[in-house]
Every structure is written in structure tokens, then in C-alpha cells.
Coordinates of C-alpha atoms in Angstrom, one line a residue:
Chain K
X1 CA 67.6 -9.6 -35.1
X2 CA 64.8 -8.1 -37.2
X3 CA 61.3 -9.0 -36.2
X4 CA 58.6 -8.3 -38.8
X5 CA 55.0 -7.5 -38.0
X6 CA 52.7 -9.7 -40.0
X7 CA 49.2 -9.3 -38.6
X8 CA 47.1 -7.6 -41.3
X9 CA 44.7 -6.1 -38.7
X10 CA 47.5 -4.5 -36.8
X11 CA 49.1 -3.1 -39.9
X12 CA 45.8 -1.7 -41.2
X13 CA 45.5 0.5 -38.1
X14 CA 48.0 2.8 -39.7
X15 CA 46.2 5.4 -41.8
X16 CA 47.5 7.2 -44.9
X17 CA 47.4 10.6 -43.2
X18 CA 49.5 9.3 -40.3
X19 CA 52.0 7.9 -42.8
X20 CA 52.3 11.1 -44.7
X21 CA 52.7 13.3 -41.7
X22 CA 55.2 10.9 -40.1
X23 CA 57.3 10.9 -43.2
X24 CA 57.1 14.6 -43.7
X25 CA 58.0 15.2 -40.1
X26 CA 61.2 13.1 -40.6
X27 CA 62.4 14.9 -43.7
X28 CA 61.0 12.6 -46.4
X29 CA 59.9 14.3 -49.6
X30 CA 57.0 13.4 -51.9
X31 CA 58.4 12.4 -55.2
X32 CA 55.8 10.9 -57.4
X33 CA 52.0 11.2 -57.1
X34 CA 50.4 8.0 -58.3
X35 CA 46.7 7.0 -58.5
X36 CA 46.8 4.4 -55.7
X37 CA 50.1 5.3 -54.0
X38 CA 52.7 8.1 -53.7
X39 CA 56.4 7.6 -53.8
X40 CA 58.4 9.4 -51.1
X41 CA 62.1 9.6 -50.8
X42 CA 64.7 10.4 -48.2
X43 CA 68.4 11.1 -48.8
X44 CA 70.5 10.0 -45.9
X45 CA 74.3 10.0 -45.9
X46 CA 74.3 10.1 -49.7
X47 CA 71.8 7.1 -50.0
X48 CA 68.3 7.5 -51.3
X49 CA 65.6 5.6 -49.6
X50 CA 62.2 5.1 -51.1
X51 CA 58.8 4.6 -49.5
X52 CA 55.6 3.7 -51.3
X53 CA 52.7 5.2 -49.5
X54 CA 49.3 3.6 -50.2
X55 CA 46.6 6.3 -50.3
X56 CA 43.5 4.3 -49.6
X57 CA 43.1 1.9 -46.7
X58 CA 40.7 -0.2 -48.9
X59 CA 43.5 -1.1 -51.3
X60 CA 43.8 -4.9 -51.6
X61 CA 47.5 -4.8 -50.8
X62 CA 47.3 -2.1 -48.1
X63 CA 48.6 -4.3 -45.2
X64 CA 51.4 -5.6 -47.4
X65 CA 52.4 -2.0 -48.3
X66 CA 52.5 -1.0 -44.6
X67 CA 54.6 -4.1 -43.9
X68 CA 57.1 -3.0 -46.6
X69 CA 57.1 0.6 -45.2
X70 CA 57.8 -0.6 -41.7
X71 CA 60.7 -2.7 -43.0
X72 CA 62.1 0.3 -44.8
X73 CA 61.7 2.6 -41.8
X74 CA 63.3 0.0 -39.5
X75 CA 66.3 0.0 -41.8
X76 CA 66.5 3.8 -42.1
X77 CA 65.9 4.6 -38.5
X78 CA 67.8 1.6 -37.0
X79 CA 65.0 0.7 -34.5
X80 CA 62.4 -2.0 -34.3
X81 CA 59.3 -2.2 -36.4
X82 CA 57.1 -2.2 -33.3
X83 CA 58.7 1.1 -32.1
X84 CA 58.2 2.6 -35.5
X85 CA 54.6 1.3 -35.6
X86 CA 53.9 2.8 -32.2
X87 CA 55.2 6.2 -33.2
X88 CA 53.3 6.0 -36.5
X89 CA 50.0 5.4 -34.7
X90 CA 50.7 8.3 -32.3
X91 CA 52.1 10.6 -35.0
X92 CA 49.1 13.0 -34.5
X93 CA 49.7 13.2 -30.8
X94 CA 52.1 14.9 -28.5
X95 CA 53.3 12.0 -26.5
X96 CA 54.0 12.6 -22.8
X97 CA 56.1 10.0 -21.0
X98 CA 56.4 10.2 -17.3
X99 CA 59.1 7.9 -16.1
X100 CA 59.4 7.2 -12.4
X101 CA 61.9 5.1 -10.5
X102 CA 60.5 3.3 -7.5
X103 CA 62.2 1.9 -4.5
X104 CA 59.7 -0.9 -4.2
X105 CA 59.2 -1.5 -7.9
X106 CA 60.5 -4.6 -9.5
X107 CA 60.7 -6.0 -13.0
X108 CA 58.8 -3.1 -14.6
X109 CA 56.0 -3.2 -12.0
X110 CA 55.1 -0.9 -9.2
X111 CA 52.9 -1.5 -6.1
X112 CA 49.2 -1.1 -7.1
X113 CA 48.5 1.7 -4.6
X114 CA 51.4 3.7 -6.0
X115 CA 50.2 3.2 -9.5
X116 CA 46.8 4.8 -8.8
X117 CA 48.5 7.8 -7.1
X118 CA 50.9 8.1 -10.0
X119 CA 48.0 8.5 -12.4
X120 CA 46.1 10.9 -10.2
X121 CA 49.0 13.2 -9.6
X122 CA 50.0 13.1 -13.2
X123 CA 46.5 14.2 -14.1
X124 CA 46.8 17.0 -11.6
X125 CA 50.1 18.1 -13.1
X126 CA 48.6 18.1 -16.7
X127 CA 45.6 20.0 -15.5
X128 CA 47.8 22.6 -13.9
X129 CA 49.8 23.1 -17.1
X130 CA 46.5 23.3 -19.1
X131 CA 45.1 26.0 -16.8
X132 CA 48.4 28.0 -17.2
X133 CA 47.9 27.7 -21.0
X134 CA 44.6 29.6 -20.5
X135 CA 46.0 32.2 -18.2
X136 CA 49.2 32.5 -16.1
X137 CA 48.3 32.5 -12.4
X138 CA 50.0 31.7 -9.2
X139 CA 47.0 29.6 -8.0
X140 CA 44.1 28.0 -9.9
X141 CA 40.9 27.9 -8.0
X142 CA 38.9 24.7 -7.7
X143 CA 36.7 25.7 -10.7
X144 CA 38.9 25.2 -13.7
X145 CA 38.6 26.8 -17.2
X146 CA 36.6 24.8 -19.7
X147 CA 39.4 24.7 -22.3
X148 CA 41.7 23.1 -19.7
X149 CA 39.0 20.5 -18.7
X150 CA 38.3 19.7 -22.4
X151 CA 42.0 19.2 -22.9
X152 CA 42.1 16.7 -20.0
X153 CA 39.1 14.9 -21.4
X154 CA 40.9 14.3 -24.7
X155 CA 44.0 12.8 -23.2
X156 CA 44.6 9.0 -23.7
X157 CA 46.5 6.7 -21.4
X158 CA 48.5 4.3 -23.5
X159 CA 49.9 1.0 -22.5
X160 CA 52.6 1.6 -20.0
X161 CA 56.2 1.0 -21.1
X162 CA 59.0 -0.8 -19.5
X163 CA 62.1 1.1 -18.3
X164 CA 61.5 1.8 -14.7
X165 CA 57.8 2.6 -14.9
X166 CA 56.7 4.7 -17.7
X167 CA 53.2 6.3 -18.0
X168 CA 52.5 7.1 -21.6
X169 CA 49.9 9.7 -22.3
X170 CA 48.7 10.8 -25.8
X171 CA 47.4 14.3 -26.4
X172 CA 45.8 14.6 -29.8
X173 CA 47.1 17.6 -31.8
X174 CA 45.5 18.8 -35.0
X175 CA 48.0 18.3 -37.8
X176 CA 49.3 21.3 -39.8
X177 CA 48.3 20.4 -43.3
X178 CA 50.4 22.7 -45.4
X179 CA 54.1 22.4 -45.2
X180 CA 55.6 25.2 -43.0
X181 CA 59.0 26.1 -42.0
X182 CA 59.6 25.3 -38.3
X183 CA 59.3 28.3 -35.9
X184 CA 56.9 30.1 -38.2
X185 CA 53.7 29.8 -36.4
X186 CA 53.1 32.1 -33.4
X187 CA 52.2 30.5 -30.1
X188 CA 48.7 32.0 -30.1
X189 CA 47.8 30.2 -33.3
X190 CA 48.8 26.8 -32.0
X191 CA 46.0 24.5 -31.1
X192 CA 45.2 24.5 -27.4
X193 CA 46.5 21.0 -26.8
X194 CA 49.9 22.0 -28.2
X195 CA 50.0 25.1 -26.1
X196 CA 49.2 23.0 -23.0
X197 CA 52.1 20.6 -23.9
X198 CA 54.4 23.5 -24.4
X199 CA 53.5 25.1 -21.1
X200 CA 53.9 21.8 -19.3
X201 CA 57.5 21.4 -20.5
X202 CA 58.4 25.0 -20.1
X203 CA 56.8 25.2 -16.6
X204 CA 58.6 22.0 -15.4
X205 CA 61.8 23.3 -16.6
X206 CA 61.2 26.7 -14.9
X207 CA 60.2 24.8 -11.7
X208 CA 63.5 23.0 -11.6
X209 CA 65.5 26.2 -12.2
X210 CA 63.5 28.1 -9.6
X211 CA 64.0 25.3 -7.1
X212 CA 67.7 25.3 -7.6
X213 CA 67.8 29.1 -7.1
X214 CA 65.6 28.8 -4.0
X215 CA 67.7 26.1 -2.5
X216 CA 70.8 28.3 -3.0
X217 CA 69.4 31.5 -1.6
X218 CA 66.7 30.3 0.8
X219 CA 64.3 32.7 -0.9
X220 CA 61.0 31.7 -2.6
X221 CA 61.0 34.7 -5.0
X222 CA 62.2 32.7 -8.0
X223 CA 58.9 30.8 -7.9
X224 CA 56.9 34.0 -8.1
X225 CA 58.9 35.0 -11.2
X226 CA 58.4 31.6 -12.7
X227 CA 54.6 32.1 -12.7
X228 CA 55.0 33.8 -16.1
X229 CA 56.4 30.5 -17.4
X230 CA 53.4 28.6 -16.3
X231 CA 54.5 27.6 -12.8
X232 CA 51.6 27.6 -10.2
X233 CA 51.0 26.4 -6.7
X234 CA 48.9 23.6 -8.3
X235 CA 51.8 22.5 -10.5
X236 CA 54.4 22.6 -7.6
X237 CA 52.0 20.6 -5.4
X238 CA 51.3 18.0 -8.0
X239 CA 55.0 17.4 -8.6
X240 CA 55.7 17.3 -4.9
X241 CA 52.9 14.9 -4.3
X242 CA 54.0 12.7 -7.2
X243 CA 57.3 12.3 -5.5
X244 CA 56.2 12.0 -1.9
X245 CA 53.1 10.0 -2.2
X246 CA 53.9 7.5 -4.9
X247 CA 57.2 6.1 -3.5
X248 CA 59.0 7.6 -6.4
X249 CA 62.7 8.3 -6.3
X250 CA 62.9 10.6 -9.3
X251 CA 60.6 11.6 -12.1
X252 CA 61.4 12.3 -15.6
X253 CA 59.0 13.9 -18.0
X254 CA 59.7 13.5 -21.7
X255 CA 57.7 15.0 -24.6
X256 CA 57.7 13.7 -28.1
X257 CA 56.1 16.5 -30.1
X258 CA 53.8 15.4 -32.8
X259 CA 55.8 15.5 -36.1
X260 CA 52.7 16.6 -37.8
X261 CA 53.0 20.1 -36.4
X262 CA 56.4 21.9 -36.0
X263 CA 57.2 23.6 -32.7
X264 CA 57.0 27.4 -33.0
X265 CA 60.1 27.9 -30.8
X266 CA 62.5 25.6 -29.0
X267 CA 61.1 24.1 -25.8
X268 CA 62.9 21.5 -23.6
X269 CA 61.6 18.0 -24.4
X270 CA 63.0 16.4 -21.2
X271 CA 62.9 17.5 -17.6
X272 CA 64.2 15.4 -14.7
X273 CA 63.0 16.2 -11.2
X274 CA 65.1 14.7 -8.4
X275 CA 63.4 13.7 -5.1
X276 CA 65.2 16.4 -3.0
X277 CA 63.1 19.0 -4.8
X278 CA 59.8 17.7 -3.2
X279 CA 60.0 19.7 0.1
X280 CA 61.0 22.9 -1.8
X281 CA 58.1 22.5 -4.2
X282 CA 55.7 21.9 -1.4
X283 CA 56.9 25.1 0.3
X284 CA 56.7 27.0 -3.0
X285 CA 53.1 25.8 -3.4
X286 CA 52.2 27.1 0.0
X287 CA 53.9 30.4 -0.6
X288 CA 52.2 31.0 -3.9
X289 CA 48.9 30.2 -2.4
X290 CA 49.5 32.6 0.4
X291 CA 50.6 35.5 -1.8
X292 CA 47.9 35.2 -4.5
X293 CA 44.4 36.4 -4.3
X294 CA 41.6 33.9 -4.0
X295 CA 38.8 34.7 -6.3
X296 CA 35.2 34.8 -5.1
X297 CA 36.1 34.2 -1.5
X298 CA 33.1 34.2 0.8
X299 CA 34.1 35.6 4.1
X300 CA 31.7 35.1 7.1
X301 CA 32.4 36.5 10.6
X302 CA 31.9 39.4 13.0
X303 CA 32.9 43.0 12.5
X304 CA 35.6 43.5 15.1
X305 CA 37.0 46.9 14.1
X306 CA 35.7 50.0 12.2
X307 CA 37.8 52.8 11.0
X308 CA 36.8 56.0 9.1
X309 CA 39.0 59.0 8.5
X310 CA 37.8 62.5 9.2
X311 CA 35.6 64.0 6.4
X312 CA 35.4 60.6 4.6
X313 CA 32.3 58.8 3.8
X314 CA 33.8 55.4 3.1
X315 CA 35.6 53.4 5.7
X316 CA 37.3 50.1 6.5
X317 CA 35.8 47.3 8.5
X318 CA 37.8 44.5 9.9
X319 CA 36.0 41.2 9.9
X320 CA 37.1 38.2 11.9
X321 CA 36.4 35.1 10.0
X322 CA 37.7 31.7 8.8
X323 CA 40.6 31.6 6.3
X324 CA 42.0 28.2 5.5
X325 CA 40.5 26.9 8.7
X326 CA 42.0 29.5 10.9
X327 CA 40.3 32.6 12.4
X328 CA 41.9 35.6 10.7
X329 CA 41.3 39.3 10.7
X330 CA 40.4 40.5 7.2
X331 CA 40.3 44.2 6.2
X332 CA 37.5 45.2 3.9
X333 CA 37.1 48.7 2.4
X334 CA 33.5 49.6 2.1
X335 CA 31.4 52.3 0.4
X336 CA 29.4 54.7 2.7
X337 CA 26.2 52.7 2.5
X338 CA 27.8 49.4 3.2
X339 CA 30.0 50.9 5.9
X340 CA 26.9 52.0 7.7
X341 CA 25.5 48.5 7.4
X342 CA 28.8 47.2 9.0
X343 CA 28.4 49.7 11.8
X344 CA 24.8 48.5 12.5
X345 CA 25.9 44.8 12.4
X346 CA 28.7 45.7 14.9
X347 CA 26.4 47.5 17.2
X348 CA 23.8 44.6 17.1
X349 CA 26.6 42.0 17.3
X350 CA 25.3 40.3 14.2
X351 CA 27.5 38.2 11.9
X352 CA 28.1 39.4 8.3
X353 CA 29.1 37.8 5.0
X354 CA 30.9 39.4 2.1
X355 CA 32.4 38.2 -1.2
X356 CA 35.6 39.4 -2.8
X357 CA 39.2 38.6 -3.7
X358 CA 41.1 37.5 -0.6
X359 CA 44.8 38.4 -0.5
X360 CA 47.7 38.9 1.8
X361 CA 48.3 42.5 3.0
X362 CA 51.4 42.8 5.1
X363 CA 50.9 40.4 8.0
X364 CA 47.2 40.2 7.6
X365 CA 44.5 39.7 5.0
X366 CA 42.5 42.0 2.8
X367 CA 39.3 41.3 0.9
X368 CA 39.4 43.4 -2.4
X369 CA 36.5 44.3 -4.6
X370 CA 33.9 43.5 -1.8
X371 CA 30.4 42.7 -3.0
X372 CA 27.2 41.0 -1.6
X373 CA 27.7 42.4 1.9
X374 CA 25.0 40.9 4.0
X375 CA 24.1 41.2 7.6
X376 CA 23.1 37.8 8.8
X377 CA 20.0 38.1 11.0
X378 CA 18.5 35.2 12.9
X379 CA 15.1 34.6 11.4
Chain G
X1 CA 61.2 -37.7 -49.7
X2 CA 59.5 -37.9 -46.4
X3 CA 56.7 -35.4 -46.0
X4 CA 57.3 -33.8 -49.4
X5 CA 54.3 -34.1 -51.8
X6 CA 54.5 -33.6 -55.5
X7 CA 52.6 -30.4 -55.0
X8 CA 55.2 -29.1 -52.5
X9 CA 57.9 -30.0 -55.0
X10 CA 56.1 -28.1 -57.8
X11 CA 55.7 -25.1 -55.6
X12 CA 59.4 -25.0 -54.6
X13 CA 60.5 -25.6 -58.2
X14 CA 58.5 -22.8 -59.6
X15 CA 59.9 -20.5 -56.9
X16 CA 63.4 -21.5 -57.9
X17 CA 62.6 -20.8 -61.5
X18 CA 61.4 -17.3 -60.8
X19 CA 64.3 -16.6 -58.5
X20 CA 66.7 -17.7 -61.2
X21 CA 65.2 -15.4 -63.8
X22 CA 65.0 -12.4 -61.4
X23 CA 68.6 -13.0 -60.2
X24 CA 69.9 -12.8 -63.8
X25 CA 67.7 -9.8 -64.5
X26 CA 69.2 -8.0 -61.4
X27 CA 66.1 -7.8 -59.2
X28 CA 65.6 -8.8 -55.6
X29 CA 63.0 -11.4 -54.7
X30 CA 61.2 -11.8 -51.3
X31 CA 58.2 -13.5 -49.9
X32 CA 55.6 -11.1 -48.6
X33 CA 55.7 -10.4 -44.9
X34 CA 51.9 -10.5 -44.5
X35 CA 50.3 -13.9 -44.9
X36 CA 48.5 -13.7 -48.2
X37 CA 47.8 -16.9 -50.1
X38 CA 47.4 -15.1 -53.4
X39 CA 50.9 -13.5 -53.5
X40 CA 53.8 -15.9 -53.5
X41 CA 56.7 -13.7 -54.3
X42 CA 57.6 -10.0 -54.7
X43 CA 60.2 -8.7 -57.2
X44 CA 61.7 -5.3 -56.8
X45 CA 64.8 -3.2 -57.1
X46 CA 67.1 -3.3 -54.2
X47 CA 67.6 0.0 -52.3
X48 CA 70.2 0.9 -49.7
X49 CA 70.4 -1.4 -46.6
X50 CA 68.3 -4.0 -48.4
X51 CA 65.2 -1.7 -48.6
X52 CA 62.6 -1.9 -51.3
X53 CA 62.6 0.4 -54.3
X54 CA 60.4 0.7 -57.3
X55 CA 59.6 -0.7 -59.8
X56 CA 57.9 -3.4 -57.9
X57 CA 55.9 -6.4 -59.0
X58 CA 54.0 -9.1 -57.1
X59 CA 53.5 -12.6 -58.4
X60 CA 51.3 -15.6 -57.9
X61 CA 52.9 -18.9 -59.0
X62 CA 51.2 -21.9 -60.4
X63 CA 52.8 -25.1 -61.6
X64 CA 51.4 -27.8 -63.8
X65 CA 52.7 -30.8 -65.6
X66 CA 49.6 -31.2 -67.8
X67 CA 48.6 -27.9 -69.3
X68 CA 45.6 -27.9 -71.8
X69 CA 46.4 -26.3 -75.0
X70 CA 43.5 -24.2 -76.2
X71 CA 43.0 -21.5 -78.8
X72 CA 43.8 -18.8 -76.2
X73 CA 46.9 -20.5 -75.0
X74 CA 47.6 -22.8 -72.1
X75 CA 44.5 -23.3 -70.1
X76 CA 44.3 -24.1 -66.4
X77 CA 41.9 -23.8 -63.5
X78 CA 42.5 -21.1 -61.0
X79 CA 40.8 -21.0 -57.6
X80 CA 38.1 -18.3 -57.5
X81 CA 39.8 -16.5 -54.6
X82 CA 43.1 -16.4 -56.5
X83 CA 41.3 -15.2 -59.6
X84 CA 39.6 -12.4 -57.7
X85 CA 42.8 -11.3 -55.9
X86 CA 44.6 -11.0 -59.3
X87 CA 41.9 -9.2 -61.2
X88 CA 41.5 -6.2 -58.8
X89 CA 42.9 -3.0 -60.1
X90 CA 42.8 -1.3 -56.7
X91 CA 46.3 -2.3 -55.7
X92 CA 49.4 -0.2 -55.1
X93 CA 51.8 -2.7 -56.6
X94 CA 50.8 -4.5 -59.9
X95 CA 50.3 -8.3 -59.8
X96 CA 50.8 -11.0 -62.4
X97 CA 50.3 -14.7 -62.6
X98 CA 53.2 -17.0 -63.6
X99 CA 52.5 -20.5 -64.8
X100 CA 55.4 -22.9 -64.7
X101 CA 55.0 -25.9 -66.8
X102 CA 57.1 -29.0 -65.8
X103 CA 57.5 -32.4 -67.5
X104 CA 55.3 -35.3 -66.3
X105 CA 58.4 -37.2 -65.0
X106 CA 60.0 -35.6 -62.0
X107 CA 63.4 -36.9 -63.1
X108 CA 63.2 -34.7 -66.2
X109 CA 62.6 -31.4 -64.3
X110 CA 66.3 -30.8 -63.9
X111 CA 69.3 -31.7 -65.9
X112 CA 72.8 -30.9 -64.8
X113 CA 76.4 -31.4 -65.9
X114 CA 79.6 -29.4 -65.6
X115 CA 78.5 -27.1 -68.4
X116 CA 74.9 -26.3 -67.6
X117 CA 71.9 -26.5 -65.3
X118 CA 68.6 -27.0 -67.2
X119 CA 65.3 -26.4 -65.6
X120 CA 62.4 -27.8 -67.6
X121 CA 60.3 -26.6 -69.2
X122 CA 59.0 -23.0 -69.3
X123 CA 57.2 -20.3 -67.3
X124 CA 54.5 -18.1 -68.9
X125 CA 53.1 -14.9 -67.4
X126 CA 49.8 -13.1 -67.7
X127 CA 48.0 -10.3 -66.1
X128 CA 44.4 -10.7 -65.0
X129 CA 44.1 -7.1 -64.0
X130 CA 40.6 -5.7 -64.8
X131 CA 39.0 -9.0 -65.6
X132 CA 35.3 -9.3 -65.0
X133 CA 34.1 -11.2 -62.0
X134 CA 33.3 -14.8 -62.6
X135 CA 29.9 -16.4 -61.6
X136 CA 31.7 -19.7 -60.9
X137 CA 31.7 -21.2 -57.4
X138 CA 35.2 -22.7 -57.0
X139 CA 37.4 -22.3 -60.0
X140 CA 37.8 -20.2 -63.1
X141 CA 39.5 -21.5 -66.3
X142 CA 42.0 -19.0 -67.6
X143 CA 44.3 -19.2 -70.6
X144 CA 47.9 -18.0 -70.6
X145 CA 49.3 -16.8 -73.9
X146 CA 52.1 -19.2 -75.1
X147 CA 54.2 -16.3 -76.4
X148 CA 54.6 -14.6 -73.0
X149 CA 57.6 -16.5 -71.7
X150 CA 58.7 -15.5 -68.2
X151 CA 62.3 -14.7 -69.3
X152 CA 65.0 -12.3 -68.2
X153 CA 64.1 -10.1 -71.1
X154 CA 60.4 -10.3 -70.4
X155 CA 60.9 -9.4 -66.8
X156 CA 63.0 -6.4 -67.8
X157 CA 60.1 -5.3 -70.1
X158 CA 57.5 -5.7 -67.4
X159 CA 59.6 -3.8 -64.8
X160 CA 60.2 -1.0 -67.4
X161 CA 56.5 -0.7 -68.0
X162 CA 55.8 -0.5 -64.3
X163 CA 58.6 2.0 -63.8
X164 CA 57.0 4.2 -66.5
X165 CA 53.7 4.2 -64.5
X166 CA 52.0 1.6 -66.6
X167 CA 50.7 -1.9 -65.9
X168 CA 51.9 -5.2 -67.4

């Protein structure tokens, strides 16, 4: 049965640029340029369809023309007018659908507490992907890049859709105004929002592949290699949390790329993550965190060991301090002057603090690029 | 005739008249999807899978049994809202007004035997596109030229004009 949308206010929400970019993205061609409207055509299986595109939303018959167009698109695409309308309205967005299957869900609903977790963890996931679009790193520190935070700010949460439980998130993408062949625009020239969407799908795909390899071999190395694809501890943890905390059986992420901007290269548009991946992803997150340097780490503790080679002026101090809540020994290479300060602090049994990049070194830790070494005296 | 007023009958009869003419001329007719009290019918070419193709025309229908004959043609009073909706030129699909004149006696509207079906009497068409706004409050008197029959031939002519980028 065909259902026609008749409400003028609903129909008027569709703007001419959305119409044009939607049609162009689906292979329609502009045929005749009129004063008030343009005629577009599409040849499908030897049949020529026609669409009259009104160019000014103030036209007296604008709503009627949109209604005609929806009728035509419904016939051409074989789907309902409301689906076509929804895609038309979001044609300048990359549409991210996160579908989750819940044990305790019923009739398209999920328990409220799971709903809020679902949104929070999905936000974490999108932020992790956006950070990787700025720079590929194994771990992103608490302070996130501005571009990633701006991206997050522009995301819209649509009405949820039925079909298990589907979160629908819209990411506005600037349309490409001139017609271009697909795969012509290099990644770097894509708008940030598009790059973030691309990294999201690519990274989720790489996560699944790495998890499969890791489960086979028992080694976590595939995750380290996947960092170049946008995988990070943050992303692994977000997905693991999504599955473990929100009562979800499996998660499927689907992307509908905005038809107003062609993809520069093929990227998966659907990734399914089964629940058995969660423990692997959690472990991968822990491993990536452990192996990667933590920027601007402030180490506070006591100098417990000093070592300087013969004839050398600089030396290494080992400071015993808190790392992730545990007392750890951290080696710090110091210049002659700072080394002397460390020797003094050691003799006077005074605590010190020092900033640098904290990283794993063998079985222990190392603080690279030390700076702001301070002996803490009681005043 | 429970519930059917003479006005309802006139409306339905004028629709039947236009549909008959469009059928013979080879065009599709539909009612607009969006509620719009100024447009009663749309006429267009039928595309694949029942879609709409150009040329396209939209109509407002009026029916009267007592037209006033004046120097300019058949005069009648049009509601100001309808007048305004028909005179705007900022529309994507051209609009015309069709006035269907019927006999005073209902029994004379239709005559039928094995040979023929006669619908009485005649429909006339006119375009109000580009007319000046009226200062009137409720109605505007307009005159429809008596030589503009809404016939199969006339409809072909109108659709050709629109197809060529013009306005009827």
C-alpha cells in the first residue's frame, strides 16, 4: 500500500539543495533549467523517470511539488515516502546507525538504564574515532583535540528507529558542489566530519579483524598494527563497554555516506561486532595503554636509585612513585645539573616531582623527555 | 440523494467533465496530494510506473448554471483567496481556471442512449496568471472568454505551450 505524505509543513522542510544533492547522488541528471524549477531525469531499466525540482521554497506550489517528487521517488526506489523523506532531510549528513540487540529489550524498547549507557558509550566511540582522524595514536589522553570535540558538538541524535534498537546519529558534512567523479578527492581534502566517519568505519573493521587474529594466536600484536587504521585503546574500551555494560548481545554499526559528497576510496559501510569480542577488546585496550607513552605525566616520589657511568656527567635516577594507582619504579635520564639535584634530594630524603612521557621499558617504566624537575621541600 | 447538495453535484460533474476531456486527450488526471483548496485537479503526462512527467497543468474548477454574459465573456464571482492563488506567477506548474456551465435543470445535465453520452453544456478555461491584486474583501468578478472552450483540442494546445516552456 502506498501512503502519501500530505502535511505541507512537513513537506516544506525539504530544501532545494537537499533535493538536488539527493538526486545527483542517485544518478539523476539535470535536463532542463527553468526559471522556477529544474527538470531532472533518471534512466532505469530503459525507462526514463522525470522529477520537477522547485528551486525556491517560497514558490506557491512548493509543498505540492515535493509531494509529487516523493511519489516519484517512492515508485523509482520501491520504498516508502517516509523513508525517502527521512533520507532527503539527512542528505547532507553521514548517517551513523548503531543497532543493538538486547536480551531484556522488548517491542523496540530497551531498559532505560541501558539506553543512557548506550548513548554514553556510543559518544565515547565516536570521540575515539574523531581523535584518530586528527592523529593516529594507541591511546588518547583525557584532553582531546579541539577538532575532535567540535565534531562531537555538531553530531545530532535523531529519533531512534525500530529494528532491535537503533540509535541514529547525523553528522553534517559539507556538500561537494561541483560534480566530481567518485574516488577523485584525496583523504586530506575531505572535511573533518567525513574523515572522522571514514576512520570510524575503517577502525571498527580493523578492530574486528585484529580481534579475530588475536583470538586465533593469543597475541595482542594485531591491535598494535591496527593503530594505523585508527584503532586505539579508547575505541576498544568504548566498544567493550558498549557490549558489557548496556546488556547488548551484538552491535552493528552502519554508515550511510552523505550522497552529496562521494567517498574518496572504498570503506566498509557496515561492521558487526559479536559479544564474544568484548573481553578481547578490553584486554587490547589495557595492552595498548600499557605500551604507549602517556604525555605530560607528572611523576611524584622518592629517588631510590642513582646511577652514573664513569667519566659521564649525566646519569639516571630511579624514582619510586604512583603509576595507575600502583607504586612503580620509573627510570629518568637527567642532565648533569638535574642529576645533581636528584643526588641532593636523595641525600636529604626529600620527595621530587618531574614531568615527561611515561612509557614501558622492559619490565619497568621510563619517563622520557623529563622536564620541570623539582625537589619538594617542606615549607 | 441523501447528503448530496446541488453544490456537491456541480463539483463532481465538473470533475467528470475535465476527466472525460483529459482521457480523450491522453493525459492523466489526479487530485493533488497536499490539501489545497485552490487546486482541484492536476493534468500531466503519465511516466513509467505511474509517475508524473511534464508537461503538467493544475486546475481550479468552478461550476455554474447561471453565468452572466458580459462584454468580456462569461462573468462570475471568484473568492478572493482563489483569485490570489491563481494570479501568482511564482509557481513551478502553471495553473488555469475552468468554468463548467450546466443547465438550470439537473435532469438536463446528462443525456444518454445507446449511441451517445452527452454532458451539458460547456467548459471554458482562462488563465489569471499575472493579474493585479484586487482591493475587494471577499470576491472578485472575472470574465471567462466564450471562445476558450475546454476541449480535447484546446487541452492539447495548452499542454504544447507548457511543454515549450510557455504559459497558457
